[in-house]
Tab-separated table of C-alpha atoms and ligand atoms in Angstrom:
chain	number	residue	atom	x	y	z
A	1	UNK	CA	-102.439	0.480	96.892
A	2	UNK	CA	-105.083	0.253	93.752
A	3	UNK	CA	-107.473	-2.424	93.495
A	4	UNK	CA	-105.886	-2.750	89.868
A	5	UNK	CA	-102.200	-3.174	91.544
A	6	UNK	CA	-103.940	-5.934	94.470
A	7	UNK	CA	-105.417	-7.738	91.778
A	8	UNK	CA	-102.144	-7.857	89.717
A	9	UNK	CA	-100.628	-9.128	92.787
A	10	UNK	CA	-103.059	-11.786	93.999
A	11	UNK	CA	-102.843	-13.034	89.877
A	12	UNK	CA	-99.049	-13.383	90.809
A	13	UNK	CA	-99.520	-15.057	93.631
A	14	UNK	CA	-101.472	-17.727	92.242
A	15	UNK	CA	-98.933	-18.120	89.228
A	16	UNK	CA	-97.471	-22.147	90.866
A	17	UNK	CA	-95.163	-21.956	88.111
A	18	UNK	CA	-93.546	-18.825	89.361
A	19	UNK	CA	-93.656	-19.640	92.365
A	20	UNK	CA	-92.083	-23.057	92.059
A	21	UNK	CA	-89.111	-21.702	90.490
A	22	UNK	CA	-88.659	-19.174	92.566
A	23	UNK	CA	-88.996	-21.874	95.264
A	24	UNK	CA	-86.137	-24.093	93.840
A	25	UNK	CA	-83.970	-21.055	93.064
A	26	UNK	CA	-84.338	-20.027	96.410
A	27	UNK	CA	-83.509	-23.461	97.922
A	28	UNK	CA	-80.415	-23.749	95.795
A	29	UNK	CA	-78.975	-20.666	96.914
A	30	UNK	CA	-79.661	-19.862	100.565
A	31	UNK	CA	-77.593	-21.374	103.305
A	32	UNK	CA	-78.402	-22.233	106.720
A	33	UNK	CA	-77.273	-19.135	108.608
A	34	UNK	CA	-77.680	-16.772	105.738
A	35	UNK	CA	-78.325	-13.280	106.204
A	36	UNK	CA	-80.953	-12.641	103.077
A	37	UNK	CA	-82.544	-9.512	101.446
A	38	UNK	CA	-85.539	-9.779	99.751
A	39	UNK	CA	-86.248	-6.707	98.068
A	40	UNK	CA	-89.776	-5.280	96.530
A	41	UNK	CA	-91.062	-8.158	98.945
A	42	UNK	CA	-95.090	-7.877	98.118
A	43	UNK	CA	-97.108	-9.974	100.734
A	44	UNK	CA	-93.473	-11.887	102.003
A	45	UNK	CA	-93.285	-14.947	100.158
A	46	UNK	CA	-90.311	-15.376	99.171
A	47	UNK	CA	-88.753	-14.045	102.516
A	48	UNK	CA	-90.772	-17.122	103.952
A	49	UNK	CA	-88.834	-19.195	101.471
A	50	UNK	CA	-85.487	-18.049	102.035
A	51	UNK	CA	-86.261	-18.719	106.097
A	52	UNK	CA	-87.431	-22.492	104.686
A	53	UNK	CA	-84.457	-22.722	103.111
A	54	UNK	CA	-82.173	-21.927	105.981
A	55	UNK	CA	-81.745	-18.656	106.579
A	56	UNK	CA	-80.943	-16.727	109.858
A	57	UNK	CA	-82.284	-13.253	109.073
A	58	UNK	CA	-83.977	-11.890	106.138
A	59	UNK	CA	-84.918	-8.119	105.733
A	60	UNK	CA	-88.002	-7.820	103.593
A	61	UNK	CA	-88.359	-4.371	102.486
A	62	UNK	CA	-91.877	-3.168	100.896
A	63	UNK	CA	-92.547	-0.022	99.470
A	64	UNK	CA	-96.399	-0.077	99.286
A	65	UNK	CA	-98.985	-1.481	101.971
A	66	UNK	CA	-98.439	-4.968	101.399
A	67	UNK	CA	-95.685	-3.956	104.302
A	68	UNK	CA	-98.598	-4.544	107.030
A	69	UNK	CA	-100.164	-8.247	104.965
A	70	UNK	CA	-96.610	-9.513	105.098
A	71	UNK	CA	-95.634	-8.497	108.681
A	72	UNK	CA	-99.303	-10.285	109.616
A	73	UNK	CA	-98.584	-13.385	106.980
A	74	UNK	CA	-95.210	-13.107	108.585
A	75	UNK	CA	-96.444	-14.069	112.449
A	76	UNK	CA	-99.443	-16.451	111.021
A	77	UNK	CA	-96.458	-18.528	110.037
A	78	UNK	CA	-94.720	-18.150	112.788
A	79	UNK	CA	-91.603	-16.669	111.223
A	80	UNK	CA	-91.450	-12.989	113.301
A	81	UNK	CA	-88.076	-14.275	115.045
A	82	UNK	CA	-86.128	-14.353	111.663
A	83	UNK	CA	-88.069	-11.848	108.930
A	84	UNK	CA	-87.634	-8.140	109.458
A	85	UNK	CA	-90.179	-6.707	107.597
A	86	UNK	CA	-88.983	-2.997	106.939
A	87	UNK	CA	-91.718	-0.257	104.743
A	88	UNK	CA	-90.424	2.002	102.542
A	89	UNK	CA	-88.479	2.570	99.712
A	90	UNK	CA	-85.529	-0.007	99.051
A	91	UNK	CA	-83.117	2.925	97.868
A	92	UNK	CA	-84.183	4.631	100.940
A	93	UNK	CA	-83.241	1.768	103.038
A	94	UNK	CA	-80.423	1.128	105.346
A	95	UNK	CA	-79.776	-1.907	106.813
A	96	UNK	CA	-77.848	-2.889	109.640
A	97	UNK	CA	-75.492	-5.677	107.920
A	98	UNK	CA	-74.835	-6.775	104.818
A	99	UNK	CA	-76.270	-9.738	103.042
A	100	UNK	CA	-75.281	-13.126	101.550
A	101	UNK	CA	-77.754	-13.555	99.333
A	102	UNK	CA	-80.154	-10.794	97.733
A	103	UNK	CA	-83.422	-11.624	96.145
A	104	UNK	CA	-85.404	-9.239	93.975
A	105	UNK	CA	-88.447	-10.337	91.777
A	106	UNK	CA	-89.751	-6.665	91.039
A	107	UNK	CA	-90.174	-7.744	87.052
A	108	UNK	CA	-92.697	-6.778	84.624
A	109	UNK	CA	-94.124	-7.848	81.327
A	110	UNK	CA	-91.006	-6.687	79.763
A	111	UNK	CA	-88.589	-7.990	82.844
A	112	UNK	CA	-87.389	-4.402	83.404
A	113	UNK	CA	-90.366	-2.046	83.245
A	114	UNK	CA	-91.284	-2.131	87.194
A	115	UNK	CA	-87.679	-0.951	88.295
A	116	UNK	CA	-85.608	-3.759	88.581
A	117	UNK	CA	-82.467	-2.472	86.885
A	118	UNK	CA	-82.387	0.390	89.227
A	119	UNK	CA	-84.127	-1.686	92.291
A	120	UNK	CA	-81.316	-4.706	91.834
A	121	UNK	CA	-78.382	-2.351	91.190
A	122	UNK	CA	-78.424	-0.521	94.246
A	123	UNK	CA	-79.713	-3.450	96.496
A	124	UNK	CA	-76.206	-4.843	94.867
A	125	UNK	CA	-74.418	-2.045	95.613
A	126	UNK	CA	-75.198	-1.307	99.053
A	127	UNK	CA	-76.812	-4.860	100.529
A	128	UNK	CA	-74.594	-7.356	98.969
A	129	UNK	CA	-71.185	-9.312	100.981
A	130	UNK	CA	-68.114	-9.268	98.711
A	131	UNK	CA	-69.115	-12.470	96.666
A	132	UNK	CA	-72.579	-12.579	97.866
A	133	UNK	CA	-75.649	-14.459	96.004
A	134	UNK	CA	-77.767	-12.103	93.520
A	135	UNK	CA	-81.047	-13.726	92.585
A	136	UNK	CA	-81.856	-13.583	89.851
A	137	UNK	CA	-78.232	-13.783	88.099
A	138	UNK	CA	-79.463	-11.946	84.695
A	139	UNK	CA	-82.442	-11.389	82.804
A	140	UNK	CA	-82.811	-11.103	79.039
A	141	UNK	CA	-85.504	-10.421	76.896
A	142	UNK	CA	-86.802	-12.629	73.586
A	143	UNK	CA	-88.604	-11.633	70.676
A	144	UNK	CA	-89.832	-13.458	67.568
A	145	UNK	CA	-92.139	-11.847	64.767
A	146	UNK	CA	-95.959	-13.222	64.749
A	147	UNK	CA	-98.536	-12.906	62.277
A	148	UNK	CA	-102.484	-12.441	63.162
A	149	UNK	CA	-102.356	-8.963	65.729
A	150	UNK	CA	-104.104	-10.620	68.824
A	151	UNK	CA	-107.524	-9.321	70.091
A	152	UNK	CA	-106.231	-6.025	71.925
A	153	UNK	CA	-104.353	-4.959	68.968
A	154	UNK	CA	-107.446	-4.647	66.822
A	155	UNK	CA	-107.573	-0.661	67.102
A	156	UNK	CA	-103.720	-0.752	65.935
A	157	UNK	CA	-104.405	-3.128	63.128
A	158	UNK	CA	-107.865	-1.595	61.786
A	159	UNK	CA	-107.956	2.084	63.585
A	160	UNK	CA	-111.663	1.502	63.354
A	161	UNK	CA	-113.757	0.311	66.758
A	162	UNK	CA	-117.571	-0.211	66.681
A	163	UNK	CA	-117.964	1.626	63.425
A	164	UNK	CA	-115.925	4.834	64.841
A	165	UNK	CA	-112.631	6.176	63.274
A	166	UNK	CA	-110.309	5.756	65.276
A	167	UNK	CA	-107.808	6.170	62.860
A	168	UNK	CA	-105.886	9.131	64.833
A	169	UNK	CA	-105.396	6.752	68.316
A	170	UNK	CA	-103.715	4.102	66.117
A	171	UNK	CA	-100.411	6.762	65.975
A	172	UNK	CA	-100.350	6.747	70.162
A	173	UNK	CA	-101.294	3.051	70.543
A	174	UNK	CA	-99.029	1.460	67.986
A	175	UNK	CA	-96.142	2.716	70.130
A	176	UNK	CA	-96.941	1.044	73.597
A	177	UNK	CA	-96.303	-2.534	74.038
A	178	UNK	CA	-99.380	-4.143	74.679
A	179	UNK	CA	-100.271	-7.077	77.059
A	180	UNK	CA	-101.255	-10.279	75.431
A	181	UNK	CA	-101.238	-14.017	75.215
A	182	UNK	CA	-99.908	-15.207	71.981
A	183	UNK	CA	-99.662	-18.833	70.748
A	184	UNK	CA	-96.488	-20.022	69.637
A	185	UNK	CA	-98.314	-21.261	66.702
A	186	UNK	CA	-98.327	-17.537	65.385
A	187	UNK	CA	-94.670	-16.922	65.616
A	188	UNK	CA	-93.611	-17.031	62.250
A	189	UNK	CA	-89.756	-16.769	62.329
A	190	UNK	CA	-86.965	-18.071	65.067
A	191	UNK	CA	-86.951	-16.695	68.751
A	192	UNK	CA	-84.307	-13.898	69.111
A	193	UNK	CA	-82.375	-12.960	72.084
A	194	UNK	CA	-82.434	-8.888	72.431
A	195	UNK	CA	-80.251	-8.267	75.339
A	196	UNK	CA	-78.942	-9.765	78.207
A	197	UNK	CA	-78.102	-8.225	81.481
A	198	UNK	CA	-76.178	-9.340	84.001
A	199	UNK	CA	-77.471	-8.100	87.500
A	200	UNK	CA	-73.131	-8.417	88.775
A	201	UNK	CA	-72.210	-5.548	86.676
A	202	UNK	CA	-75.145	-3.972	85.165
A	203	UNK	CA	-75.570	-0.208	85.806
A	204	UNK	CA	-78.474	1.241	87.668
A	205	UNK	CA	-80.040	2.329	84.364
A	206	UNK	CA	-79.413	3.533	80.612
A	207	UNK	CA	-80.318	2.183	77.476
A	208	UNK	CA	-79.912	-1.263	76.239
A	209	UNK	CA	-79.867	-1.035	72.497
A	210	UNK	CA	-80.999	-4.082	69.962
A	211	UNK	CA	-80.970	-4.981	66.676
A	212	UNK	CA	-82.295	-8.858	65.429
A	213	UNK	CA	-83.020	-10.150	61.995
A	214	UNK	CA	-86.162	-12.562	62.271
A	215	UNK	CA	-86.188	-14.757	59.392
A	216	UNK	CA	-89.414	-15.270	58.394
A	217	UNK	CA	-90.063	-19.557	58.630
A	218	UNK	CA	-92.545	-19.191	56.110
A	219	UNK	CA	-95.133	-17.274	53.848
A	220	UNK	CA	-97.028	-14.850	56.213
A	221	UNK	CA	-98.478	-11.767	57.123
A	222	UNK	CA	-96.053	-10.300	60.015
A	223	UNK	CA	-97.780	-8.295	62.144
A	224	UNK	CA	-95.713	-7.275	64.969
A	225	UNK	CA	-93.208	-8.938	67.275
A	226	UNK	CA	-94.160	-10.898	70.607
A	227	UNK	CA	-91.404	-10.384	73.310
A	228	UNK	CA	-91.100	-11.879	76.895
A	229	UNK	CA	-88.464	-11.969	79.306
A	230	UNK	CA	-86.235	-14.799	81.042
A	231	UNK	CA	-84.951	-14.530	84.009
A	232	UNK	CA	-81.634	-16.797	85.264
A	233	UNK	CA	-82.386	-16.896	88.635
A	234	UNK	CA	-79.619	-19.223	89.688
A	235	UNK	CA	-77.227	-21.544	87.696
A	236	UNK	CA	-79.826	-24.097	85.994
A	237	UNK	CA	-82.705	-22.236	87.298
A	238	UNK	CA	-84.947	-20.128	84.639
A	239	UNK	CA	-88.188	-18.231	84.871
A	240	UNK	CA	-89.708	-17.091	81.583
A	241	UNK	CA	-92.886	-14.951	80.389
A	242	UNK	CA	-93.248	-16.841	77.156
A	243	UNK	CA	-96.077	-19.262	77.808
A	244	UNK	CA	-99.361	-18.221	76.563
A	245	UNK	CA	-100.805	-20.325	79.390
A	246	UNK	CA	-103.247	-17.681	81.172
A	247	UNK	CA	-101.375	-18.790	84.780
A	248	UNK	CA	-98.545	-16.810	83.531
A	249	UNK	CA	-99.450	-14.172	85.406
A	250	UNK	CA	-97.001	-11.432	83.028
A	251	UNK	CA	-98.250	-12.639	79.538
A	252	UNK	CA	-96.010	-11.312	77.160
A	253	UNK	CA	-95.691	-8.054	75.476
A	254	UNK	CA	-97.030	-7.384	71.711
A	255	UNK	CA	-95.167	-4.743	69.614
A	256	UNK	CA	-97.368	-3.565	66.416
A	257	UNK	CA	-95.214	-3.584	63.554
A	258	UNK	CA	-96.049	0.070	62.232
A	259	UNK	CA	-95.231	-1.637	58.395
A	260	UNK	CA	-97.252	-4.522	58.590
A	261	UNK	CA	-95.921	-6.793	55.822
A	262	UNK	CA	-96.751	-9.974	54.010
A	263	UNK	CA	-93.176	-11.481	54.052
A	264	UNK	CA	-92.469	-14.827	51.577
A	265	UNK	CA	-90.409	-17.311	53.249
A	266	UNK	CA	-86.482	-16.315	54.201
A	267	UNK	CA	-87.510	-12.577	53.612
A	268	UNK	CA	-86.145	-11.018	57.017
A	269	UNK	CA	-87.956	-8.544	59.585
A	270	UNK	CA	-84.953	-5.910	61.360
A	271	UNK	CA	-85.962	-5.129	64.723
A	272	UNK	CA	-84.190	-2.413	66.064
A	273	UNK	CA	-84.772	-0.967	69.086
A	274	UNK	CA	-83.902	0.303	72.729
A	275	UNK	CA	-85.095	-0.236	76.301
A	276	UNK	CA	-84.769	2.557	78.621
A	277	UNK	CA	-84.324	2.259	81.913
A	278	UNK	CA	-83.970	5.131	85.154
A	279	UNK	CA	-85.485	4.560	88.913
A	280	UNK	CA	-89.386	5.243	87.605
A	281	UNK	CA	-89.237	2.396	85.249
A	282	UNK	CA	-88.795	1.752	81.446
A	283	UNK	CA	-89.507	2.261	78.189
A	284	UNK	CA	-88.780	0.546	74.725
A	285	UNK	CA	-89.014	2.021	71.332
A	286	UNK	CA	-88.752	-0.258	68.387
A	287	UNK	CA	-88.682	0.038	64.207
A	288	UNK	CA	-88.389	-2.307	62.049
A	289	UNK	CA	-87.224	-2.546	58.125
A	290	UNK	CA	-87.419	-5.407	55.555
A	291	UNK	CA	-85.315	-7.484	53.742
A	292	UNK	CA	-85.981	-9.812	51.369
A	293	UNK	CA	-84.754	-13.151	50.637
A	294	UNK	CA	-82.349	-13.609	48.076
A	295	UNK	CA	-81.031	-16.873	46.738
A	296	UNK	CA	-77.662	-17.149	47.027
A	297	UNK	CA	-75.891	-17.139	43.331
A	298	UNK	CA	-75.006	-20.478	41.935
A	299	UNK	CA	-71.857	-20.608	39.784
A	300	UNK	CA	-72.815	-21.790	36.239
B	401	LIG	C1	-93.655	-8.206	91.326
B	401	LIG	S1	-94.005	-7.882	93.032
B	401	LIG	C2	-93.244	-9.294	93.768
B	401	LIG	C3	-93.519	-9.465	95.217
B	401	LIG	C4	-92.738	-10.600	95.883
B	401	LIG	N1	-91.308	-10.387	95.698
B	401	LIG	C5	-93.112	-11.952	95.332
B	401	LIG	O1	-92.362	-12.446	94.482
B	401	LIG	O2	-94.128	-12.526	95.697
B	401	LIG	C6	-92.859	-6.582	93.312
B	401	LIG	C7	-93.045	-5.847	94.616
B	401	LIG	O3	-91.968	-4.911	94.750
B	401	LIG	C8	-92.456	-3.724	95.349
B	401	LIG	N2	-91.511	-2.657	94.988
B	401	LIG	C9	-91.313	-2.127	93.764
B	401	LIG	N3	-90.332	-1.203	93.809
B	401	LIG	C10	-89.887	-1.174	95.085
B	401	LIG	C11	-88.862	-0.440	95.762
B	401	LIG	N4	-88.099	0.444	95.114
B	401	LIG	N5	-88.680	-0.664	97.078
B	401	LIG	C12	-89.442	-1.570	97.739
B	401	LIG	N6	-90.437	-2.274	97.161
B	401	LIG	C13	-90.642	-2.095	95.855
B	401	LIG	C14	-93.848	-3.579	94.767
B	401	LIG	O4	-94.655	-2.752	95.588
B	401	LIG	C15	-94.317	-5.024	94.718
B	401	LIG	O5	-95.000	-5.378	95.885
């Protein structure tokens, strides 16, 4: 595993507001006696939760090293007699019995883009009881339009860095969603649900098309669209990217408008877009167009 990836992970770790819900989710959902899966495990927390919260057995499957912290975290809380920690792949997996309840935070920045479609699909398919727990239930992702580009946008927005033209990078850069804190202070129209998908029926992967109209709340300059994800881990129970609070571990994800446009107020920003999704991961594309507002006729 990469020092970049550990560091990621210890970030995560340290994210109480993640792990709190996560916690309570957990709690609401596991029964004493449950037979649990807890797939993309990392370092075995939330295996150790589900065993808190009652369970009998829970199979913690790891595809990287972290295997080895959690079976050691695993035994330094005493837990070895109900968490099977199993290395490998989860679609490579086979497990001897099927679950009631199957856990699986493997999101990303933009909910989807480290696997979970196809990760949660196939743990459904092939782990789940008839009528067994999925946690989380669904996960959808936001957007609203924001003016000011933050800090690592500045090559998109300018194309110039330290004097240099840079001009040519702009066309590769202005296409990957960038990671990045932004205030709510610089959204400048309504938050917009994209898509929703609902782990019960959801396929293993495809495209989830969009198309919003963000409404700009006042005079600004838009510059692109902040997006974050939320996560319905069980009924009541949400876990969302959109604080800019630096303990959210994901941030959100900044999409450079390729227009950028000074919009009056009412004049609308159409996002259209899709997020791609197959066992490696995702990808979203995104355009947007411009309306502006026009006052409705008045009968004279
Ligand atoms: C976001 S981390 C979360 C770790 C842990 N569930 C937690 O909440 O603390 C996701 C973990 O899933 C693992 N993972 C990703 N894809 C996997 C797969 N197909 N099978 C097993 N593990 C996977 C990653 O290596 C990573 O450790």
């Amino acid at each position: 595993m990469s020092v970049a990836s550990l560091a990621i992970h210890g970030q995560m770790l340290a994210d109480s507001y993640r792990n709190a819900r996560l916690r309570q989710a957990i709690e609401l959902s596991v029964r004493p006696g449950d037979i649990v899966a807890d797939v993309g495990a990392g370092s075995g927390l939330l295996a150790m939760f589900a065993v808190r919260a009652g369970a009998a057995k829970v199979y913690a499957i790891e595809a990287t090293s972290l295997a080895g912290l959690a079976q050691a975290l695993v035994r330094d809380n005493g837990m070895d007699d109900q968490i099977v920690v199993i290395p490998g792949l989860s679609q490579e997996t086979v497990l001897p019995e099927r679950c009631d309840v199957v856990i699986s935070e493997t999101l990303g920045f933009l909910g989807l883009d480290e696997g979970f479609q196809s990760i949660m699909a196939d743990a459904r398919d092939r782990f789940l009881k008839p009528g067994g727990i999925l946690l989380p239930r669904a996960v959808e992702l936001w957007a609203a339009a924001v003016e000011q580009p933050p800090q690592c946008a500045r090559l998109v927005a300018t194309g110039e860095i330290e004097g240099l033209n840079l001009r040519r990078a702009t066309n590769v850069f202005s296409r990957v969603p960038l990671r990045a804190y932004v205030e709510s202070s610089r959204h400048i129209s309504a938050r917009e649900q994209l898509f929703r998908l609902d782990c019960a029926i959801m396929q293993p992967g495809g495209e989830l098309p969009f198309s919003v109209r963000l409404a700009s709340t006042r005079s600004a300059d838009l510059a692109g669209f902040c997006v974050w994800f939320k996560a319905e881990l069980f009924h009541g129970v949400e876990l969302s990217s959109e604080s800019p609070a630096y303990s959210n571990h994901w941030a959100q994800a900044y999409l450079p408008a390729s227009d950028p446009k000074q919009l009056a107020e009412g004049d609308v920003a159409h996002l259209t877009g899709r997020m791609s999704s197959d066992r490696r991961g995702s990808r979203i594309e995104w355009s947007c167009d411009y309306l502006a507002h026009t006052e409705p006729a008045v009968a004279l």
